[in-house]
Short mmCIF file of C-alpha atoms in Angstrom, two decimals:
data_model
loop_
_atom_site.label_atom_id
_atom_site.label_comp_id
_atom_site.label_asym_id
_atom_site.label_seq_id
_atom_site.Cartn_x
_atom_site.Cartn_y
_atom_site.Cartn_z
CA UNK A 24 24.20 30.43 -14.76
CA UNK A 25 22.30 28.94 -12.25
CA UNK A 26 23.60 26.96 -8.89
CA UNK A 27 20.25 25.08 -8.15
CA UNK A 28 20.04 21.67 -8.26
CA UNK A 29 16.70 21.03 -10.57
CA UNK A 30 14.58 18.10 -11.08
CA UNK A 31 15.55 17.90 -14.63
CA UNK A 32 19.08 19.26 -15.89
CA UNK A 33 17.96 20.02 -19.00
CA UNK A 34 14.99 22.25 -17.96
CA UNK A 35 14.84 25.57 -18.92
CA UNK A 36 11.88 26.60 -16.40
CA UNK A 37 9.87 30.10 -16.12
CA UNK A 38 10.62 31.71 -12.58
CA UNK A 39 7.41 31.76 -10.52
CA UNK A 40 7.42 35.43 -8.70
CA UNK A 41 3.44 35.95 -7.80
CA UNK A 42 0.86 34.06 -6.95
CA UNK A 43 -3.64 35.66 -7.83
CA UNK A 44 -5.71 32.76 -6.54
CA UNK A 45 -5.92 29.61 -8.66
CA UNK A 46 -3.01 31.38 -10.74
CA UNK A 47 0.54 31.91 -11.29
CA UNK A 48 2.57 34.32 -12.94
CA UNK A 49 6.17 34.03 -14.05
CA UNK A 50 8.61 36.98 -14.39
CA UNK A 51 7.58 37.90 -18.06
CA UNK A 52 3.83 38.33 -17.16
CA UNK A 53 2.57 35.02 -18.03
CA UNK A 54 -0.20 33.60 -16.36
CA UNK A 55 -0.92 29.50 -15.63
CA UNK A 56 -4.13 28.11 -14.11
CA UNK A 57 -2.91 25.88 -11.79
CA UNK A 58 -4.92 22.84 -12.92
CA UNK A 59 -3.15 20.46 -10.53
CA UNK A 60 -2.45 22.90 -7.78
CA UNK A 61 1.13 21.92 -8.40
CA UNK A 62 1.17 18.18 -7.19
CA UNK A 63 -2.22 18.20 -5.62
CA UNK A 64 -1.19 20.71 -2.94
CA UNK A 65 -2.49 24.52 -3.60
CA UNK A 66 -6.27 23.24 -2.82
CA UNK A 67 -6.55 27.03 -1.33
CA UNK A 68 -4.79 28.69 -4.69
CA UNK A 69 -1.68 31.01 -3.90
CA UNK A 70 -2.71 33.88 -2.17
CA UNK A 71 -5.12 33.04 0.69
CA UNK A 72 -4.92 36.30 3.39
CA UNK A 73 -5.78 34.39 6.37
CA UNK A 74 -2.90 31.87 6.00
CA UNK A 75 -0.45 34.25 5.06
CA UNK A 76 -1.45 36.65 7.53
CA UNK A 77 -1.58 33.51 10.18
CA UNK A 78 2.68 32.24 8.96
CA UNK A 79 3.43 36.36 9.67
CA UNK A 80 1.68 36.20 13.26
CA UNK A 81 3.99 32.75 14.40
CA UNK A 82 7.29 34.32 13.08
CA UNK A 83 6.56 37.22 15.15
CA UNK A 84 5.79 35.28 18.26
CA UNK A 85 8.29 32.51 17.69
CA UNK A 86 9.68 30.80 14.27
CA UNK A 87 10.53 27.59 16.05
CA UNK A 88 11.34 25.82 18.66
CA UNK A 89 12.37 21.74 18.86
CA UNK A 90 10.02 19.33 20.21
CA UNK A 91 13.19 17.52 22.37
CA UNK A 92 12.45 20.44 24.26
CA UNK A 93 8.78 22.45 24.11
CA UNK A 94 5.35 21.59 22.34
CA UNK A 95 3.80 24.95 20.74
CA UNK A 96 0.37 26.03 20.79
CA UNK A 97 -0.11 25.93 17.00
CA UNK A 98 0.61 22.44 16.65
CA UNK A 99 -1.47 21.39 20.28
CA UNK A 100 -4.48 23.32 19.28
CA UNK A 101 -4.10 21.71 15.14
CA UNK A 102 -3.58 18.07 16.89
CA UNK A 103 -6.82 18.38 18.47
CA UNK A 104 -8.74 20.09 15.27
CA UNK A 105 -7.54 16.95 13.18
CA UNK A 106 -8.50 14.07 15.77
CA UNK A 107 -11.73 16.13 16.12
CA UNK A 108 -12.73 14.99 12.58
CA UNK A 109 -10.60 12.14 12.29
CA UNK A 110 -12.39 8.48 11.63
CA UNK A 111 -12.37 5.41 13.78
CA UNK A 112 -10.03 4.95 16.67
CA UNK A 113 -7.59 8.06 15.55
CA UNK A 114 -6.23 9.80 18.25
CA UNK A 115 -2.43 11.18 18.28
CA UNK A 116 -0.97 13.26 15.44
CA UNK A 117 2.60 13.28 15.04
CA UNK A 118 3.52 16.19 12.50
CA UNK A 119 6.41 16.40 9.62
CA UNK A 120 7.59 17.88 7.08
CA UNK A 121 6.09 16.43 3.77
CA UNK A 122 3.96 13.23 2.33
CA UNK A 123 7.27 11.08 2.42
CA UNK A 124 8.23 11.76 5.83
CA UNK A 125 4.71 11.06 7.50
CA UNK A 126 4.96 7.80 5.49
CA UNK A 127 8.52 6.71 6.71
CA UNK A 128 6.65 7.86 10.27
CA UNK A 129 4.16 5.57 9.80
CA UNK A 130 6.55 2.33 8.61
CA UNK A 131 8.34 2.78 12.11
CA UNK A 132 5.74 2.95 13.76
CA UNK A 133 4.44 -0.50 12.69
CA UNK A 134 7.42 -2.03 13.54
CA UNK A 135 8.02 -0.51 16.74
CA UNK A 136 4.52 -1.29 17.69
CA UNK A 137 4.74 -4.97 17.15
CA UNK A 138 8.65 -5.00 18.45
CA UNK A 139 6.44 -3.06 22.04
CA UNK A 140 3.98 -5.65 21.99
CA UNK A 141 6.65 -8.77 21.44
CA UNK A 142 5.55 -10.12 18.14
CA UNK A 143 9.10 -9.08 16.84
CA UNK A 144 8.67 -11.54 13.57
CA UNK A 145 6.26 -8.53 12.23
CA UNK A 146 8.34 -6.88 9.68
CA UNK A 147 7.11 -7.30 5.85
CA UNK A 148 4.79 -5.04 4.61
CA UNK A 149 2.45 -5.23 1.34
CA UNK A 150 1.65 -2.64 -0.71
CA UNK A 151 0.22 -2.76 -4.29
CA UNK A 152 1.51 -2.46 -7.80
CA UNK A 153 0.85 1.22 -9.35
CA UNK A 154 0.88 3.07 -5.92
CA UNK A 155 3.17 5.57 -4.72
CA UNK A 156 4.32 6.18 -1.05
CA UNK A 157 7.10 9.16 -1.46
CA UNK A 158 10.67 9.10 -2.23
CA UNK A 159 12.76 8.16 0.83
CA UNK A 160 13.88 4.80 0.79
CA UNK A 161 10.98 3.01 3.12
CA UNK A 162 8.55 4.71 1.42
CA UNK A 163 10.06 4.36 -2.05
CA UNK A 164 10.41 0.32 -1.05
CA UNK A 165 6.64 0.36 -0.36
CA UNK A 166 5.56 1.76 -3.35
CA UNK A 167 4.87 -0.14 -6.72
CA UNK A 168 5.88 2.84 -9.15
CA UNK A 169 8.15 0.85 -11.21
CA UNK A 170 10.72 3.83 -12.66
CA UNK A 171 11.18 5.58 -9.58
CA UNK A 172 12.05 2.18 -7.37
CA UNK A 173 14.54 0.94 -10.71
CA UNK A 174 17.50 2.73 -9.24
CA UNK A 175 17.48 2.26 -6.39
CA UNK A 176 16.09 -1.25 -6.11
CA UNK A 177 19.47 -2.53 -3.99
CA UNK A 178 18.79 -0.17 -1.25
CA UNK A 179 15.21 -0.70 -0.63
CA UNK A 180 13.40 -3.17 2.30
CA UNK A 181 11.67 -5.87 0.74
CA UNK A 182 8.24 -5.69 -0.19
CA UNK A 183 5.37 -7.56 -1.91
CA UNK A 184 3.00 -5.87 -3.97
CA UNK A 185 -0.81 -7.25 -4.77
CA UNK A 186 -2.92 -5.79 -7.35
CA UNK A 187 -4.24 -2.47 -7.53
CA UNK A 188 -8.54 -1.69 -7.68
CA UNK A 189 -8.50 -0.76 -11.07
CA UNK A 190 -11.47 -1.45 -12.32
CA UNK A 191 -11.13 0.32 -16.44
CA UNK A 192 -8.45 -2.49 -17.27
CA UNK A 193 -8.85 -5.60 -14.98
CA UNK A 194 -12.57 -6.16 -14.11
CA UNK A 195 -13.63 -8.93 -16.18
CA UNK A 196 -16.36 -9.20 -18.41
CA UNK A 197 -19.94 -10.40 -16.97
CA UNK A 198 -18.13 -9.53 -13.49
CA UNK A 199 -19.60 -7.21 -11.29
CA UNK A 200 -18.07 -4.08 -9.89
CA UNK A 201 -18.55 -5.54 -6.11
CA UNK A 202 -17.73 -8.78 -6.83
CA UNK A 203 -14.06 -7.88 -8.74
CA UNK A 204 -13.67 -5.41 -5.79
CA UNK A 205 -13.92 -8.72 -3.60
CA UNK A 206 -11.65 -10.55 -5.70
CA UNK A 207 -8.95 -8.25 -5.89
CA UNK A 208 -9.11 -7.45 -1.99
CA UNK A 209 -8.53 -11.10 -1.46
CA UNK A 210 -5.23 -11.07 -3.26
CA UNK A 211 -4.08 -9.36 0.05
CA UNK A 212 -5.40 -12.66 2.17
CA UNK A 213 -3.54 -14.69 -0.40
CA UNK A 214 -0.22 -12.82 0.24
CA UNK A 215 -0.21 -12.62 3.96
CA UNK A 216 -0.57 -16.41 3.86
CA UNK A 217 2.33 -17.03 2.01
CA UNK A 218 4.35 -14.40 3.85
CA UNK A 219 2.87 -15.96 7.03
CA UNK A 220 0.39 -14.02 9.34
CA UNK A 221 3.36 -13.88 11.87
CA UNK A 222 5.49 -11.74 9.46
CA UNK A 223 3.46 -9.37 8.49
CA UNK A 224 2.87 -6.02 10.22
CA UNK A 225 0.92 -3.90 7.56
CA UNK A 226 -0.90 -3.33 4.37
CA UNK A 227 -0.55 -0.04 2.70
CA UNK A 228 -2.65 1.64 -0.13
CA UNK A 229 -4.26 5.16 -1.19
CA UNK A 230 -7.90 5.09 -0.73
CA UNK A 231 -7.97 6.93 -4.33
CA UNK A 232 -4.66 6.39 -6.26
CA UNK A 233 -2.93 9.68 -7.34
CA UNK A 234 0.43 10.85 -9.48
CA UNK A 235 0.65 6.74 -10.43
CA UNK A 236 -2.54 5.36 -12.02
CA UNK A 237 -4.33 9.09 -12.25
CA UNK A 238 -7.30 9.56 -9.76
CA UNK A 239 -8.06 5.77 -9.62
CA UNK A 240 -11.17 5.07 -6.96
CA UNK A 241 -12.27 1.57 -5.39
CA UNK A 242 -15.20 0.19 -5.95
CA UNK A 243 -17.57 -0.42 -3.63
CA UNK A 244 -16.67 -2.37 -0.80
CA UNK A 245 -13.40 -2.94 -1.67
CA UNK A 246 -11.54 -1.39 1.23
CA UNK A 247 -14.16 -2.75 3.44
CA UNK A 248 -12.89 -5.97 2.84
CA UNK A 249 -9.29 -5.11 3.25
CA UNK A 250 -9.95 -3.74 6.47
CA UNK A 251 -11.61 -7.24 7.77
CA UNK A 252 -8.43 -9.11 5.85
CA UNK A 253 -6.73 -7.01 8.01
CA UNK A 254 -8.66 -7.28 10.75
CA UNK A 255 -8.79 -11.61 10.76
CA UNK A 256 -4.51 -11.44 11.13
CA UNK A 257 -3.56 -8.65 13.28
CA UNK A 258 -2.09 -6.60 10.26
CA UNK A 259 -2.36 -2.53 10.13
CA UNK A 260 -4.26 -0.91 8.18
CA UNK A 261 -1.86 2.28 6.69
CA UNK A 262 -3.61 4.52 4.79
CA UNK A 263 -1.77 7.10 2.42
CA UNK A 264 -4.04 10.14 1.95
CA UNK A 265 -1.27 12.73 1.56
CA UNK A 266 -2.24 13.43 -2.30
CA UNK A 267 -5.99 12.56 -1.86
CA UNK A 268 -6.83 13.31 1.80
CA UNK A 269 -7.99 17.10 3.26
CA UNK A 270 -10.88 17.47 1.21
CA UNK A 271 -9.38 16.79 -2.05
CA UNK A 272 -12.13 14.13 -3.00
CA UNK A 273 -15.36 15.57 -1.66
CA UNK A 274 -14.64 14.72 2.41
CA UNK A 275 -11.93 15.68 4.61
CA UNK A 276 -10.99 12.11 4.78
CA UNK A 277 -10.80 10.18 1.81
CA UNK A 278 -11.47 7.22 3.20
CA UNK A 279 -14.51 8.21 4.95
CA UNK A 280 -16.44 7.18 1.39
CA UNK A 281 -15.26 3.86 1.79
CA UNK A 282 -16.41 3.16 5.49
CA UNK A 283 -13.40 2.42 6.67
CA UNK A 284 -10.83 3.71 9.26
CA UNK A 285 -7.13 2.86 9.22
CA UNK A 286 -4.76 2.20 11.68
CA UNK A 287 -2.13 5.30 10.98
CA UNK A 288 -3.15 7.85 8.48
CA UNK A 289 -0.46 9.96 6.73
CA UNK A 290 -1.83 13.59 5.09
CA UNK A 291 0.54 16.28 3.77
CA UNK A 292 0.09 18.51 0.59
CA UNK A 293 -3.95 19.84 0.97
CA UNK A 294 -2.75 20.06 4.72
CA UNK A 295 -0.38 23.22 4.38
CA UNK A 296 -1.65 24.21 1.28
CA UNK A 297 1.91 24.96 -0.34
CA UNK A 298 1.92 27.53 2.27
CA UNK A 299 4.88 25.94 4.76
CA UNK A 300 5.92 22.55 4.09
CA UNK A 301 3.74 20.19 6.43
CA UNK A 302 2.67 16.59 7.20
CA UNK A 303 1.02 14.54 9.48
CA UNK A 304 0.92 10.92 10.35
CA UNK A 305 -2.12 10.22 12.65
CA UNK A 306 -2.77 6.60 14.78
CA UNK A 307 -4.82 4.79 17.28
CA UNK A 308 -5.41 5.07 20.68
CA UNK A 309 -4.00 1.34 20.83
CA UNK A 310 -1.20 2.32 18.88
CA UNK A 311 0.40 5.32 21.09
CA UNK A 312 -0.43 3.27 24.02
CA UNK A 313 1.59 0.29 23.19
CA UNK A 314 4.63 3.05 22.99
CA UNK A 315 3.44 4.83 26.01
CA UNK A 316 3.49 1.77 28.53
CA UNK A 317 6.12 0.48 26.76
CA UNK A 318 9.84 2.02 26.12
CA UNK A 319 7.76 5.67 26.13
CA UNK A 320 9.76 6.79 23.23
CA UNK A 321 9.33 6.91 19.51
CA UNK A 322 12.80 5.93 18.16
CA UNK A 323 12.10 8.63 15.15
CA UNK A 324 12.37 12.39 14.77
CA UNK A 325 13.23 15.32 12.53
CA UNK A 326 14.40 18.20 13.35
CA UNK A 327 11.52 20.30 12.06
CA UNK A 328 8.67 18.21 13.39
CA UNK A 329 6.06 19.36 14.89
CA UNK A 330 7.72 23.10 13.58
CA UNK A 331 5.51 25.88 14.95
CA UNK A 332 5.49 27.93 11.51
CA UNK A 333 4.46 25.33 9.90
CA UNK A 334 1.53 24.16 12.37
CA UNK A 335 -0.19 27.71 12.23
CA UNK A 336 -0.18 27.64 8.87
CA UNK A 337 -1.72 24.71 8.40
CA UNK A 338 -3.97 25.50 11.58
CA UNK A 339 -4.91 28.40 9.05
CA UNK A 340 -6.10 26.18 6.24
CA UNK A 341 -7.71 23.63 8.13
CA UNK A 342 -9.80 26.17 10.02
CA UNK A 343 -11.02 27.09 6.08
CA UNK A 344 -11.00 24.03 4.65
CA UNK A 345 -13.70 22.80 7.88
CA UNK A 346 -15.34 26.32 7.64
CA UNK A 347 -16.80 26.07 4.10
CA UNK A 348 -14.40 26.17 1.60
CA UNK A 349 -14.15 22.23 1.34
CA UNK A 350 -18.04 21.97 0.78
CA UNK A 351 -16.92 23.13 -2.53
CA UNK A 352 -14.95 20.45 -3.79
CA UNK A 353 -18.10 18.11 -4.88
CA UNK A 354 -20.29 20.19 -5.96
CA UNK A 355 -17.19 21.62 -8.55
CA UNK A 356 -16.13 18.30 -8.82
CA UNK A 357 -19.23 17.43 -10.46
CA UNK A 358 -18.99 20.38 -12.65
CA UNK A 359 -15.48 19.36 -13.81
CA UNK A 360 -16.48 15.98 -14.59
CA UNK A 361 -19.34 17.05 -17.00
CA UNK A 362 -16.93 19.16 -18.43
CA UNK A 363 -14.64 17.10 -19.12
CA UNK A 364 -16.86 13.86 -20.27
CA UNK A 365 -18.76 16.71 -22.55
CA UNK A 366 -15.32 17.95 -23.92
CA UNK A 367 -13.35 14.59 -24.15
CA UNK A 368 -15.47 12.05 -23.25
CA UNK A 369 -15.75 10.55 -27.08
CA UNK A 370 -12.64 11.56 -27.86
CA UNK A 371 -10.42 8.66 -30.12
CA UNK A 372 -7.83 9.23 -27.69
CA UNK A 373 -9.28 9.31 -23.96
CA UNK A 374 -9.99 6.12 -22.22
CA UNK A 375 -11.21 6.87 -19.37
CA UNK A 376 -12.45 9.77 -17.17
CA UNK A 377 -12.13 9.26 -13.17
CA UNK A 378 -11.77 10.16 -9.79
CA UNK A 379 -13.48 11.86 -7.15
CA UNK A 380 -14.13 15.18 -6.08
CA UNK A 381 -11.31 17.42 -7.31
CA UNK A 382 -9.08 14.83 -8.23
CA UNK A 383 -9.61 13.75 -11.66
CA UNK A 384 -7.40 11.18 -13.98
CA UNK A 385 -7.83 11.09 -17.57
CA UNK A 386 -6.57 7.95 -19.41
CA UNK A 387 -5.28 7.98 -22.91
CA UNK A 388 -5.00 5.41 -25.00
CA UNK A 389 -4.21 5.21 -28.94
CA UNK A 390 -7.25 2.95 -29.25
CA UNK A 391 -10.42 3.50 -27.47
CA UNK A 392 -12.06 0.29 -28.72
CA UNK A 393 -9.36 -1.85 -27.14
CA UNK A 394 -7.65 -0.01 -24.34
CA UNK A 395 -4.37 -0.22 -26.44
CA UNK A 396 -1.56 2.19 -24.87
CA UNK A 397 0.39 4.55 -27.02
CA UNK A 398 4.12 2.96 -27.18
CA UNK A 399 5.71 4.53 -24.28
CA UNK A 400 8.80 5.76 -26.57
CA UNK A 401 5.66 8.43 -28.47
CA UNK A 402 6.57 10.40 -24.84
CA UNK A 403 2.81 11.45 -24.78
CA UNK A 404 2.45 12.22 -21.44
CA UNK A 405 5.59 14.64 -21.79
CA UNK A 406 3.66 16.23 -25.18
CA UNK A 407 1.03 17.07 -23.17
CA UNK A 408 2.43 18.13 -20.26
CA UNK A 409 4.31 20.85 -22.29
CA UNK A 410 1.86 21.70 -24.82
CA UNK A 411 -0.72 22.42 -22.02
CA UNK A 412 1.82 24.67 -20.16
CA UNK A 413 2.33 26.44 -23.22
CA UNK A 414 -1.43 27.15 -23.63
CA UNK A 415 -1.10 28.72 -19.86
CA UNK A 416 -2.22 25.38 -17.78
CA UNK A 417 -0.91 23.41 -15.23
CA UNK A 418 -1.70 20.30 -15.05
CA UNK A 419 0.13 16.53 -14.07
CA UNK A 420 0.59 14.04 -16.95
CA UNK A 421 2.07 11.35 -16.31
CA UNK A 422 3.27 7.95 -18.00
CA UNK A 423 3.51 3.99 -16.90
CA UNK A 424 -0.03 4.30 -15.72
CA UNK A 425 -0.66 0.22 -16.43
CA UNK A 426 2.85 -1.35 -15.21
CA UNK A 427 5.12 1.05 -14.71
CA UNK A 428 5.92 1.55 -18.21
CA UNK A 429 3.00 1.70 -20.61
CA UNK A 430 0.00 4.13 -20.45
CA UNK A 431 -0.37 7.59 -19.73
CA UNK A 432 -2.68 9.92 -17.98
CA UNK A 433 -3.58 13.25 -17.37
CA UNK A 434 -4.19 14.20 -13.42
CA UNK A 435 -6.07 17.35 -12.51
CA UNK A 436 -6.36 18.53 -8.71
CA UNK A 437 -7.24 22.56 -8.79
CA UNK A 438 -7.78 24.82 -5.78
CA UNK A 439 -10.64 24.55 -4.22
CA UNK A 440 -11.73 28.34 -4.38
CA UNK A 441 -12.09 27.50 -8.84
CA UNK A 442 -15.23 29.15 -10.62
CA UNK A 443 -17.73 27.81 -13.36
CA UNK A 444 -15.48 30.19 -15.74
CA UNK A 445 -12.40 28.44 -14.34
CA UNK A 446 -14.01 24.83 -15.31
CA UNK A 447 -14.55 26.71 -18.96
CA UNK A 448 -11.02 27.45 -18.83
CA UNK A 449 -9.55 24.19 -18.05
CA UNK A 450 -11.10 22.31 -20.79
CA UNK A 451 -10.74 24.72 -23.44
CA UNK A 452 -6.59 24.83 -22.54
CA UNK A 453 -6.15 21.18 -22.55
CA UNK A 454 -8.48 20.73 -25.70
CA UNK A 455 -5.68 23.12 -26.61
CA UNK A 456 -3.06 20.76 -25.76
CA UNK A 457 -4.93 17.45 -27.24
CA UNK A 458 -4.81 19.31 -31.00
CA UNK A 459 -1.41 20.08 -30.79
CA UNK A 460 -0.15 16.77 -29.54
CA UNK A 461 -2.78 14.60 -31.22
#
């Protein structure tokens, strides 16, 4: 009997004990391609020899040692690498443990920004519906994934949600892509109004949707408007790249395709590479300074920020994400895509085909002719989840792609380091998994 807690109580899951590249192989010899690189996190696959032999050099200097009292040289030396390439006005990095604790980061930062510069009132923050933020309870409050907030909807801040950019279901007919991007930006004018410019301290969003709505890009221009919406009332500008950022969708910023820079920046996952749990929430030059002439303290900490291990190892991947290996992701992106629209691409039961990079969504729906969703109860996303594992792939289905409860969708994020045969292989396991479930 086991004593671990699991995600699900009534799993009965395979125990992972090696990792070969884009692959992993449980205790009976089975072997999964890692099609999503878990949750969009093993963009290096699971046995890269300069990380691992980077995490085995800190430990034998020193493990860790809390920021109340030292900095460390891996996380100086990272800070510096990341601002390097950073856009806009980004300038301090302050590093966590994980996607949902750079986002919390970045929620008290708002507020203690606006509380340093005396526009106290600033407080609400607007997200959109079909996002997600993380799972601790600002970040959970922020996000518009209607099943995970359900349960805990008593305990959460309030927030306002606007519309996602999702252009497959909402962009209306004779409309064009620029000109729905423009309308649906404007919805975040519209709510700051009625909140009242005075309460509002910041807009949050992914520049390309992930585990929610499946790989979902803007359009063009889209963001660019946000940002001057965001601009005109003295609202941030958060951006959440921890599932899409580092390279995941063809630059090391996601947002850089957009043309836009936020205000705070939160990356995680692609950033330690499943290697040591890491995150980062970057800001402005305007932003630290506000706190540094101000009180001079951040009233926010973890005990394992800033945690030396976990610094060189991502100091490790970033050095070969920027050294080559991320000039990979579009050109294999591309690949994927024309595999996948050659494979699935008329199939009855595949919507859409999207994303960016490697970070692709596929959207299935019972009817292609009129976007109809399955009935949520038919569990598809869960059918193919399973049946693809069974055929030896990893890869992240999920369901409520439209409103939280209807729709379903397929996400695929491999490794960066994936082959032409590795493409082959993806398809021909999840073509797998659409005959057994379909």
């Amino acid at each position: 009997m086991s004593h671990v807690f699991p995600r699900h109580t009534k799993a009965d899951l395979p125990v992972a004990v090696t990792g070969d590249g884009c692959y992993i192989l449980d205790r009976s010899g089975k072997k999964y391609f890692d099609g999503s690189g878990g949750a969009a996190v093993s963009c290096l696959g699971h046995s890269d020899p300069d990380v691992i032999a980077a995490i085995k050099a800190q430990v034998d200097r020193i493990a860790f040692a809390h920021t109340g009292f030292f900095t460390s040289e891996p996380a100086e030396e990272l800070a510096d690498l990341l601002i390097g390439k950073a856009p806009g006005n980004l300038d301090r990095v302050y590093f966590v443990s994980g996607g949902s604790e750079a986002m919390e980061a970045a929620l008290k930062l708002a507020r203690q920004y606006f509380l340093e510069k005396g526009e106290a009132s600033r407080h609400r923050v607007i997200a959109r519906r079909q996002s997600y933020h993380g799972n601790t309870l600002g970040a959970l409050a922020t996000g518009g994934n209607q099943w995970r907030r359900e349960p805990f909807a008593p305990l959460m801040i309030d927030t306002t949600h606007i519309a996602p950019c999702y252009e497959y279901r909402d962009r209306r007919e004779g409309e064009t892509a620029f000109d729905y991007g423009q309308r649906i930006a404007n919805e975040l004018e519209a709510e700051i109004l009625r909140l009242g410019p005075e309460n509002v301290m910041a807009f949050v969003a992914e520049p390309v949707v992930g585990a929610t709505a499946g790989a979902l890009p803007p359009v063009e221009g889209y963001f660019k408007r946000i940002r001057e919406i965001c601009d005109n009332y003295g609202v941030l500008l958060i951006l959440d790249e921890v599932m899409c950022g580092m390279g995941r969708t063809g630059t090391l910023f996601a947002c850089e395709q957009d043309g836009v820079a936020p205000d705070i920046l939160c990356i995680a996952k692609g950033l330690g590479a499943g290697y040591q749990p890491v995150g980062a929430m970057l800001c402005t030059a305007a932003i630290y300074e506000a706190i540094e002439t101000g009180s001079g303290f951040f009233q926010h900490g973890h005990t394992y920020i800033g945690h030396p291990t976990a610094c060189a190892a991502a100091l490790a991947v970033f050095r070969k994400l920027t050294g080559g290996v991320a000039d990979q992701v579009m050109p294999m992106g591309e690949k994927l895509t024309t595999a996948l629209n050659d494979a699935f691409g008329q199939h009855p039961h595949v919507g859409d085909i999207r994303g960016r990079g490697l970070f692709r969504g596929i959207e299935i729906v019972e009817d292609r002719a009129s976007k109809a969703p399955f009935d949520p109860k038919r569990g598809i996303n869960k059918a193919l989840k399973k049946a693809a594992f069974e055929a030896g792939l990893i890869c992240y289905p999920m369901g409520g792609t439209i409103d939280g409860v209807s729709g379903d969708h397929i996400l695929l994020a491999p490794p960066f380091i994936l082959e032409d045969t590795h493409v082959g292989e993806i398809t021909d396991k999840l073509n797998q998994a659409f005959k057994a479930v379909f």
